[in-house]
mmCIF file of C-alpha atoms in Angstrom:
data_model
loop_
_atom_site.group_PDB
_atom_site.id
_atom_site.type_symbol
_atom_site.label_atom_id
_atom_site.label_comp_id
_atom_site.label_asym_id
_atom_site.label_seq_id
_atom_site.Cartn_x
_atom_site.Cartn_y
_atom_site.Cartn_z
ATOM 1 C CA UNK A 549 -0.008 -0.091 0.101
ATOM 2 C CA UNK A 550 1.089 3.589 -0.205
ATOM 3 C CA UNK A 551 2.607 5.422 2.394
ATOM 4 C CA UNK A 552 4.447 8.082 3.377
ATOM 5 C CA UNK A 553 6.798 8.136 6.172
ATOM 6 C CA UNK A 554 8.352 10.779 8.330
ATOM 7 C CA UNK A 555 10.919 9.372 10.331
ATOM 8 C CA UNK A 556 11.206 12.775 12.542
ATOM 9 C CA UNK A 557 7.802 13.168 15.335
ATOM 10 C CA UNK A 558 10.100 15.885 16.816
ATOM 11 C CA UNK A 559 13.345 18.308 16.158
ATOM 12 C CA UNK A 560 14.635 21.263 17.727
ATOM 13 C CA UNK A 561 16.981 23.078 16.125
ATOM 14 C CA UNK A 562 18.705 26.771 17.383
ATOM 15 C CA UNK A 563 17.423 29.506 15.562
ATOM 16 C CA UNK A 564 19.604 30.351 12.559
ATOM 17 C CA UNK A 565 20.595 26.577 12.130
ATOM 18 C CA UNK A 566 20.237 25.010 9.085
ATOM 19 C CA UNK A 567 17.416 22.015 8.795
ATOM 20 C CA UNK A 568 16.225 19.149 7.112
ATOM 21 C CA UNK A 569 13.301 17.005 7.569
ATOM 22 C CA UNK A 570 13.540 13.842 6.138
ATOM 23 C CA UNK A 571 10.208 11.885 3.975
ATOM 24 C CA UNK A 572 10.311 8.483 2.682
ATOM 25 C CA UNK A 573 7.338 7.514 0.249
ATOM 26 C CA UNK A 574 6.180 4.296 -0.739
ATOM 27 C CA UNK A 575 5.044 4.007 -4.322
ATOM 28 C CA UNK A 576 4.458 1.997 -7.667
ATOM 29 C CA UNK A 577 4.702 5.374 -9.857
ATOM 30 C CA UNK A 578 6.205 8.550 -10.027
ATOM 31 C CA UNK A 579 4.251 10.589 -7.286
ATOM 32 C CA UNK A 580 3.458 13.961 -7.092
ATOM 33 C CA UNK A 581 5.358 15.215 -3.909
ATOM 34 C CA UNK A 582 4.245 18.243 -1.496
ATOM 35 C CA UNK A 583 5.165 19.596 1.708
ATOM 36 C CA UNK A 584 2.948 21.746 3.844
ATOM 37 C CA UNK A 585 3.088 23.543 7.011
ATOM 38 C CA UNK A 586 0.599 23.885 9.779
ATOM 39 C CA UNK A 587 0.639 26.294 12.513
ATOM 40 C CA UNK A 588 -0.888 25.417 15.940
ATOM 41 C CA UNK A 589 -4.740 25.847 15.332
ATOM 42 C CA UNK A 590 -4.409 26.571 11.531
ATOM 43 C CA UNK A 591 -5.095 24.676 8.374
ATOM 44 C CA UNK A 592 -2.289 23.497 6.053
ATOM 45 C CA UNK A 593 -0.101 26.098 3.557
ATOM 46 C CA UNK A 594 1.582 24.699 0.497
ATOM 47 C CA UNK A 595 5.248 25.034 1.164
ATOM 48 C CA UNK A 596 6.413 23.313 -2.369
ATOM 49 C CA UNK A 597 5.692 20.772 -4.552
ATOM 50 C CA UNK A 598 7.475 18.343 -7.027
ATOM 51 C CA UNK A 599 6.037 16.993 -10.168
ATOM 52 C CA UNK A 600 8.483 16.606 -12.646
ATOM 53 C CA UNK A 601 11.658 17.812 -14.144
ATOM 54 C CA UNK A 602 14.621 19.622 -11.907
ATOM 55 C CA UNK A 603 14.501 17.721 -8.612
ATOM 56 C CA UNK A 604 15.585 20.211 -6.868
ATOM 57 C CA UNK A 605 12.510 22.795 -5.500
ATOM 58 C CA UNK A 606 12.629 25.993 -4.365
ATOM 59 C CA UNK A 607 9.447 27.003 -2.196
ATOM 60 C CA UNK A 608 8.118 29.723 -0.004
ATOM 61 C CA UNK A 609 10.155 31.145 2.941
ATOM 62 C CA UNK A 610 13.338 29.782 1.913
ATOM 63 C CA UNK A 611 12.833 26.669 1.844
ATOM 64 C CA UNK A 612 13.645 24.085 -0.785
ATOM 65 C CA UNK A 613 13.478 20.190 -1.284
ATOM 66 C CA UNK A 614 15.214 17.775 -3.300
ATOM 67 C CA UNK A 615 13.527 14.591 -4.915
ATOM 68 C CA UNK A 616 15.540 11.161 -4.856
ATOM 69 C CA UNK A 617 14.197 8.844 -6.905
ATOM 70 C CA UNK A 618 16.854 5.977 -5.966
ATOM 71 C CA UNK A 619 15.843 6.750 -2.278
ATOM 72 C CA UNK A 620 12.535 7.420 -2.436
ATOM 73 C CA UNK A 621 12.876 10.773 -0.258
ATOM 74 C CA UNK A 622 11.711 14.210 -0.631
ATOM 75 C CA UNK A 623 13.513 16.077 2.383
ATOM 76 C CA UNK A 624 12.733 19.201 3.102
ATOM 77 C CA UNK A 625 15.707 21.761 3.732
ATOM 78 C CA UNK A 626 16.355 25.144 4.883
ATOM 79 C CA UNK A 627 19.589 26.606 5.258
ATOM 80 C CA UNK A 628 18.944 29.162 7.981
ATOM 81 C CA UNK A 629 15.958 28.748 10.401
ATOM 82 C CA UNK A 630 14.019 31.569 11.878
ATOM 83 C CA UNK A 631 11.961 31.245 15.311
ATOM 84 C CA UNK A 632 8.538 31.596 12.951
ATOM 85 C CA UNK A 633 9.357 28.881 11.501
ATOM 86 C CA UNK A 634 8.134 26.214 14.731
ATOM 87 C CA UNK A 635 4.943 24.615 13.286
ATOM 88 C CA UNK A 636 4.529 20.899 12.385
ATOM 89 C CA UNK A 637 5.566 20.185 8.598
ATOM 90 C CA UNK A 638 3.667 17.336 6.699
ATOM 91 C CA UNK A 639 5.011 15.900 3.743
ATOM 92 C CA UNK A 640 2.483 14.425 0.957
ATOM 93 C CA UNK A 641 1.778 12.592 -2.176
ATOM 94 C CA UNK A 642 -0.580 12.644 -4.532
ATOM 95 C CA UNK A 643 -1.947 8.992 -6.045
ATOM 96 C CA UNK A 644 -2.186 9.709 -9.737
ATOM 97 C CA UNK A 645 -4.749 7.779 -11.046
ATOM 98 C CA UNK A 646 -5.004 7.288 -14.822
ATOM 99 C CA UNK A 647 -2.898 10.714 -14.925
ATOM 100 C CA UNK A 648 -5.895 12.489 -12.843
ATOM 101 C CA UNK A 649 -4.319 13.361 -9.529
ATOM 102 C CA UNK A 650 -6.643 12.292 -6.390
ATOM 103 C CA UNK A 651 -6.026 12.097 -2.952
ATOM 104 C CA UNK A 652 -3.595 13.116 -0.665
ATOM 105 C CA UNK A 653 -1.627 10.472 1.572
ATOM 106 C CA UNK A 654 -0.130 12.492 4.267
ATOM 107 C CA UNK A 655 2.868 11.493 6.820
ATOM 108 C CA UNK A 656 2.350 12.028 10.383
ATOM 109 C CA UNK A 657 4.452 14.870 10.930
ATOM 110 C CA UNK A 658 7.277 16.444 12.342
ATOM 111 C CA UNK A 659 7.184 19.240 14.929
ATOM 112 C CA UNK A 660 9.963 21.471 14.232
ATOM 113 C CA UNK A 661 10.997 23.571 17.721
ATOM 114 C CA UNK A 662 13.283 26.586 17.385
ATOM 115 C CA UNK A 663 15.560 27.516 20.203
ATOM 116 C CA UNK A 664 16.562 30.996 20.745
ATOM 117 C CA UNK B 232 -2.749 30.938 -3.825
ATOM 118 C CA UNK B 233 -5.988 30.549 -3.440
ATOM 119 C CA UNK B 234 -7.969 30.599 -0.455
ATOM 120 C CA UNK B 235 -10.366 28.246 0.981
ATOM 121 C CA UNK B 236 -12.424 30.168 4.005
ATOM 122 C CA UNK B 237 -13.794 27.582 6.589
ATOM 123 C CA UNK B 238 -16.318 28.203 9.081
ATOM 124 C CA UNK B 239 -16.879 28.087 12.047
ATOM 125 C CA UNK B 240 -13.297 28.110 13.367
ATOM 126 C CA UNK B 241 -14.515 26.857 16.714
ATOM 127 C CA UNK B 242 -17.707 24.754 17.939
ATOM 128 C CA UNK B 243 -19.133 23.217 20.956
ATOM 129 C CA UNK B 244 -22.165 21.697 20.953
ATOM 130 C CA UNK B 245 -24.317 19.339 23.213
ATOM 131 C CA UNK B 246 -24.202 15.322 22.854
ATOM 132 C CA UNK B 247 -26.868 14.338 20.102
ATOM 133 C CA UNK B 248 -27.122 17.504 18.029
ATOM 134 C CA UNK B 249 -25.877 17.871 14.801
ATOM 135 C CA UNK B 250 -22.994 20.791 13.616
ATOM 136 C CA UNK B 251 -22.909 22.152 10.397
ATOM 137 C CA UNK B 252 -19.211 22.792 8.938
ATOM 138 C CA UNK B 253 -18.931 25.152 6.156
ATOM 139 C CA UNK B 254 -16.066 25.187 3.415
ATOM 140 C CA UNK B 255 -15.948 27.777 0.655
ATOM 141 C CA UNK B 256 -13.339 28.438 -2.030
ATOM 142 C CA UNK B 257 -12.693 32.058 -2.509
ATOM 143 C CA UNK B 258 -11.185 32.548 -5.807
ATOM 144 C CA UNK B 259 -11.385 29.359 -7.654
ATOM 145 C CA UNK B 260 -14.075 26.918 -8.555
ATOM 146 C CA UNK B 261 -13.499 23.944 -6.564
ATOM 147 C CA UNK B 262 -14.708 21.138 -8.368
ATOM 148 C CA UNK B 263 -13.134 18.805 -5.773
ATOM 149 C CA UNK B 264 -13.131 19.200 -2.217
ATOM 150 C CA UNK B 265 -11.620 16.819 0.466
ATOM 151 C CA UNK B 266 -12.599 16.441 4.009
ATOM 152 C CA UNK B 267 -9.853 15.501 6.951
ATOM 153 C CA UNK B 268 -10.176 14.909 10.247
ATOM 154 C CA UNK B 269 -6.887 15.079 12.436
ATOM 155 C CA UNK B 270 -6.375 13.689 15.985
ATOM 156 C CA UNK B 271 -4.199 15.677 18.363
ATOM 157 C CA UNK B 272 -0.488 15.017 17.211
ATOM 158 C CA UNK B 273 -1.777 12.774 14.700
ATOM 159 C CA UNK B 274 -2.083 13.611 11.054
ATOM 160 C CA UNK B 275 -4.235 14.327 8.472
ATOM 161 C CA UNK B 276 -7.172 11.327 7.916
ATOM 162 C CA UNK B 277 -9.301 11.433 4.731
ATOM 163 C CA UNK B 278 -12.567 11.286 5.403
ATOM 164 C CA UNK B 279 -14.301 11.732 2.119
ATOM 165 C CA UNK B 280 -13.831 13.527 -1.518
ATOM 166 C CA UNK B 281 -16.969 15.203 -3.188
ATOM 167 C CA UNK B 282 -17.007 16.449 -6.722
ATOM 168 C CA UNK B 283 -19.213 19.309 -7.182
ATOM 169 C CA UNK B 284 -22.953 18.164 -8.043
ATOM 170 C CA UNK B 285 -22.147 14.346 -7.035
ATOM 171 C CA UNK B 286 -22.128 12.352 -4.225
ATOM 172 C CA UNK B 287 -19.467 11.936 -2.056
ATOM 173 C CA UNK B 288 -17.051 9.141 -1.934
ATOM 174 C CA UNK B 289 -16.365 8.228 1.532
ATOM 175 C CA UNK B 290 -13.371 6.751 2.798
ATOM 176 C CA UNK B 291 -13.108 3.007 4.160
ATOM 177 C CA UNK B 292 -14.449 3.076 7.851
ATOM 178 C CA UNK B 293 -16.036 6.322 7.978
ATOM 179 C CA UNK B 294 -20.004 6.521 8.308
ATOM 180 C CA UNK B 295 -21.807 8.387 5.368
ATOM 181 C CA UNK B 296 -24.727 8.657 7.804
ATOM 182 C CA UNK B 297 -23.347 10.230 10.340
ATOM 183 C CA UNK B 298 -20.815 12.910 8.291
ATOM 184 C CA UNK B 299 -22.997 13.981 5.534
ATOM 185 C CA UNK B 300 -21.487 15.971 3.473
ATOM 186 C CA UNK B 301 -22.987 18.476 0.105
ATOM 187 C CA UNK B 302 -21.111 20.018 -2.543
ATOM 188 C CA UNK B 303 -23.858 21.733 -3.896
ATOM 189 C CA UNK B 304 -21.956 24.636 -5.816
ATOM 190 C CA UNK B 305 -18.247 24.708 -7.385
ATOM 191 C CA UNK B 306 -17.526 26.835 -4.460
ATOM 192 C CA UNK B 307 -19.223 25.637 -1.240
ATOM 193 C CA UNK B 308 -19.169 22.416 0.752
ATOM 194 C CA UNK B 309 -20.807 21.391 3.883
ATOM 195 C CA UNK B 310 -19.592 18.899 6.716
ATOM 196 C CA UNK B 311 -22.610 17.835 9.070
ATOM 197 C CA UNK B 312 -21.863 15.804 12.166
ATOM 198 C CA UNK B 313 -25.552 14.339 13.106
ATOM 199 C CA UNK B 314 -26.026 13.043 16.467
ATOM 200 C CA UNK B 315 -22.365 14.035 17.696
ATOM 201 C CA UNK B 316 -21.132 12.352 20.222
ATOM 202 C CA UNK B 317 -17.916 13.085 22.406
ATOM 203 C CA UNK B 318 -15.811 10.656 20.362
ATOM 204 C CA UNK B 319 -16.848 13.081 17.278
ATOM 205 C CA UNK B 320 -14.580 15.423 18.717
ATOM 206 C CA UNK B 321 -11.739 16.335 16.331
ATOM 207 C CA UNK B 322 -10.241 19.220 14.431
ATOM 208 C CA UNK B 323 -12.031 19.189 10.650
ATOM 209 C CA UNK B 324 -10.018 20.354 7.699
ATOM 210 C CA UNK B 325 -11.339 21.278 4.192
ATOM 211 C CA UNK B 326 -9.376 21.330 1.312
ATOM 212 C CA UNK B 327 -10.525 22.040 -2.639
ATOM 213 C CA UNK B 328 -8.940 22.124 -5.406
ATOM 214 C CA UNK B 329 -9.796 22.896 -9.042
ATOM 215 C CA UNK B 330 -10.279 20.364 -12.318
ATOM 216 C CA UNK B 331 -7.248 18.019 -12.539
ATOM 217 C CA UNK B 332 -4.969 20.459 -10.234
ATOM 218 C CA UNK B 333 -2.963 18.391 -7.988
ATOM 219 C CA UNK B 334 -2.665 21.167 -5.475
ATOM 220 C CA UNK B 335 -4.826 21.317 -2.617
ATOM 221 C CA UNK B 336 -5.949 24.504 -0.694
ATOM 222 C CA UNK B 337 -6.783 24.047 2.784
ATOM 223 C CA UNK B 338 -9.243 25.945 5.167
ATOM 224 C CA UNK B 339 -7.766 26.699 8.473
ATOM 225 C CA UNK B 340 -9.974 24.093 10.352
ATOM 226 C CA UNK B 341 -12.560 23.850 12.469
ATOM 227 C CA UNK B 342 -12.016 22.390 16.235
ATOM 228 C CA UNK B 343 -15.197 20.463 17.596
ATOM 229 C CA UNK B 344 -16.097 19.723 20.694
ATOM 230 C CA UNK B 345 -18.544 17.603 21.850
ATOM 231 C CA UNK B 346 -19.818 18.035 25.741
#
C-alpha cells in the first residue's frame, strides 16, 4: 500500500541553524510530492511541490526540497531557521490515478521547535 | 495561492445535536473538495472526497450517515456531523482543488468539541 514516512516526530534546532526534515514514500509510480506547514490550530499551507523536471525545488519562506528517486525521498531543507518556522510539517504524496491526481496521503508530521 | 475559508473555526455542542461546517473557495472554483479529520498530534485522515454535484465518496470506516457532505456548488461544500458524540470531537479540515490540478488548498480548520 502507498505510504509516506516522516521518521522524525519532533526536531529542535537553534535559530539560525540549518534544517533538514526527512520524508520517504512508498509508491509504485512517479508521485506528486508536497510539503505543507501547519501552525497551531491552523490549516495547512503549501510550502512547495514536485511534479516533474528539476529535482531540486524551491518553495516559500526560504525552503527547498530535493526529490531523490533512488531513495524514494523528498527531504525538506532550510539553510537558516527563523523562530517563526516553529510549526508542524507534513510531507504528502498525491496518488496519480490514470493521469488525474486524486487524494493526498500524508505523513505523520514532524513538529519543529526553534530554540533562541 | 488560492484561498479556502472554513467556518466556524470553533464550535462546542451538546451530545446528540448536529453541527454543520462550511468550506468555501473564495477565488477559484473547487470542482473537488476534501474533508479531513485530524486527531491530536496525528496526521490528517481523509474522510471523504466530493465532486460538485455528485455524491461524496467516503473512505473506508467513515460513516456516511454520520458525516453528511454536500457539495452543491463550485464554491461551497458542507460537512454535517449528525447526532454528535464526544468521540466525534476533533479538528476537521477541508480542502479544495480545481479541475485536474493536483494542488489542494486548505481551510484553517474547525475545532469541534462535543460535550
